[in-house]
Amino acid sequence: MSGRLSPFRECVESAGELTSFTMIEEYARRLDQALLARREIPPLTASHGDFDLETAYRIQEQGVALRLERGEKIVGYKMGLTSAAKRAQMNLGSPIYGVLTGAMRVSGTLRAADGIHPKIEPEIAFITARELRGNILRDEALKACSGVAPAMDVLDSRFVGFKLFSLPDVVADNCSSWRFVLGEPKKPRDVGGLRVRMSVDGVLKQEADSNAISGHPLESLVQLVAMLHAHGRPLPAGSIVLAGAATAAEPLRPGMRVDLEVEHLGALSLAAT
Ligand code: OOG
Ligand code: MG
């Protein structure tokens, strides 16, 4: 190690708050270019040093702004690392959120080769009918929903090997969001204690109780609303919210068919070409 900082880091460290905005824009641009070029990059904290979670959410927001400039629209949010299985798989510690845009939504089929190293995981989604903000109870959260549905989160990390990144890295990378699939919404009901089963090519690969998601999937919605509130934002009416994976994720490769079944909520399939 020469001990020399990169020219970029030197510039960031030399000029305080003003350049920290430049840093946020620069990191967001790098992640966006990696997404568009389907090219993995080293974790930001590995190449340029640590930054905190608040900075990470600002990088995420800036990255979403780049998508909105391309005409994408925000349709909701996803929670991540809400289950012990996911936290163990990624070796990362606490719930985080990312933004979903309409361009991320797919149904039926998906070209896995359009991603870098995609993975798929079983989730439960809420569709909200009323704005939610602040500190709310689970009952209030459920009453504000127009539907609940099985869903699959199709992740893709912009970071090398989909591993060895920190919590701020993954938050900056919009929580590895890439695509998502939403099942037919059902009338709101208690989504606690439901069997969740995900099969790949007809073989059961992941199975859990829905309460593996933060003790109860509704808790995840409650936590999202509180986290958005801490950033001065409500959860708008009409949002799609993915509660976070109930199990570890499976690699998604061309030719695979993935089936999800959530007890009482129905089934959902995705074929990767
Ligand atoms: C982070 C995203 C986590 C979930 O449901 O836990 C997530 C990752 O696994 O790279 O979407
Ligand atoms: Mg997920």
mmCIF file of N, CA, C and O in Angstrom, residues 15 30 76 86 91 94 99 142 160 224 227 233 266:
data_model
loop_
_atom_site.group_PDB
_atom_site.id
_atom_site.type_symbol
_atom_site.label_atom_id
_atom_site.label_comp_id
_atom_site.label_asym_id
_atom_site.label_seq_id
_atom_site.Cartn_x
_atom_site.Cartn_y
_atom_site.Cartn_z
ATOM 1 N N ALA A 15 -12.237 19.416 0.442
ATOM 2 C CA ALA A 15 -13.123 20.573 0.323
ATOM 3 C C ALA A 15 -14.507 20.441 0.949
ATOM 4 O O ALA A 15 -15.429 21.140 0.576
ATOM 5 N N ARG A 30 -21.641 6.554 -11.306
ATOM 6 C CA ARG A 30 -20.893 5.296 -11.523
ATOM 7 C C ARG A 30 -21.802 4.073 -11.447
ATOM 8 O O ARG A 30 -21.703 3.151 -12.252
ATOM 9 N N GLY A 76 -43.125 2.491 -6.096
ATOM 10 C CA GLY A 76 -43.156 1.983 -4.729
ATOM 11 C C GLY A 76 -41.764 1.811 -4.160
ATOM 12 O O GLY A 76 -40.798 2.413 -4.634
ATOM 13 N N LYS A 86 -31.742 -13.881 4.825
ATOM 14 C CA LYS A 86 -31.090 -12.940 3.913
ATOM 15 C C LYS A 86 -29.894 -12.268 4.573
ATOM 16 O O LYS A 86 -28.855 -12.070 3.954
ATOM 17 N N ASN A 91 -24.407 -11.520 4.783
ATOM 18 C CA ASN A 91 -23.523 -11.123 5.878
ATOM 19 C C ASN A 91 -23.654 -9.620 6.176
ATOM 20 O O ASN A 91 -22.658 -8.918 6.376
ATOM 21 N N SER A 94 -28.888 -5.085 8.940
ATOM 22 C CA SER A 94 -30.163 -4.505 9.365
ATOM 23 C C SER A 94 -31.034 -4.093 8.177
ATOM 24 O O SER A 94 -30.516 -3.857 7.084
ATOM 25 N N VAL A 99 -35.897 1.896 -3.873
ATOM 26 C CA VAL A 99 -37.006 2.468 -4.640
ATOM 27 C C VAL A 99 -37.316 1.575 -5.841
ATOM 28 O O VAL A 99 -36.406 1.096 -6.516
ATOM 29 N N LEU A 142 -52.309 -2.140 7.609
ATOM 30 C CA LEU A 142 -53.136 -3.074 6.824
ATOM 31 C C LEU A 142 -54.396 -2.379 6.307
ATOM 32 O O LEU A 142 -54.807 -2.584 5.171
ATOM 33 N N VAL A 160 -18.943 -6.294 -7.884
ATOM 34 C CA VAL A 160 -18.218 -7.494 -8.316
ATOM 35 C C VAL A 160 -18.651 -8.734 -7.533
ATOM 36 O O VAL A 160 -18.600 -8.751 -6.300
ATOM 37 N N LEU A 224 -40.858 0.539 7.011
ATOM 38 C CA LEU A 224 -40.599 1.361 5.813
ATOM 39 C C LEU A 224 -41.158 2.767 6.019
ATOM 40 O O LEU A 224 -40.480 3.769 5.750
ATOM 41 N N MET A 227 -38.970 4.683 8.304
ATOM 42 C CA MET A 227 -37.682 5.056 7.694
ATOM 43 C C MET A 227 -37.868 6.199 6.686
ATOM 44 O O MET A 227 -37.065 7.123 6.622
ATOM 45 N N ARG A 233 -40.305 11.954 4.326
ATOM 46 C CA ARG A 233 -41.220 11.590 3.239
ATOM 47 C C ARG A 233 -42.348 10.697 3.715
ATOM 48 O O ARG A 233 -42.138 9.833 4.569
ATOM 49 N N GLY A 266 -51.868 -17.134 -3.302
ATOM 50 C CA GLY A 266 -51.805 -17.586 -4.687
ATOM 51 C C GLY A 266 -50.389 -17.825 -5.189
ATOM 52 O O GLY A 266 -49.427 -17.798 -4.424
#
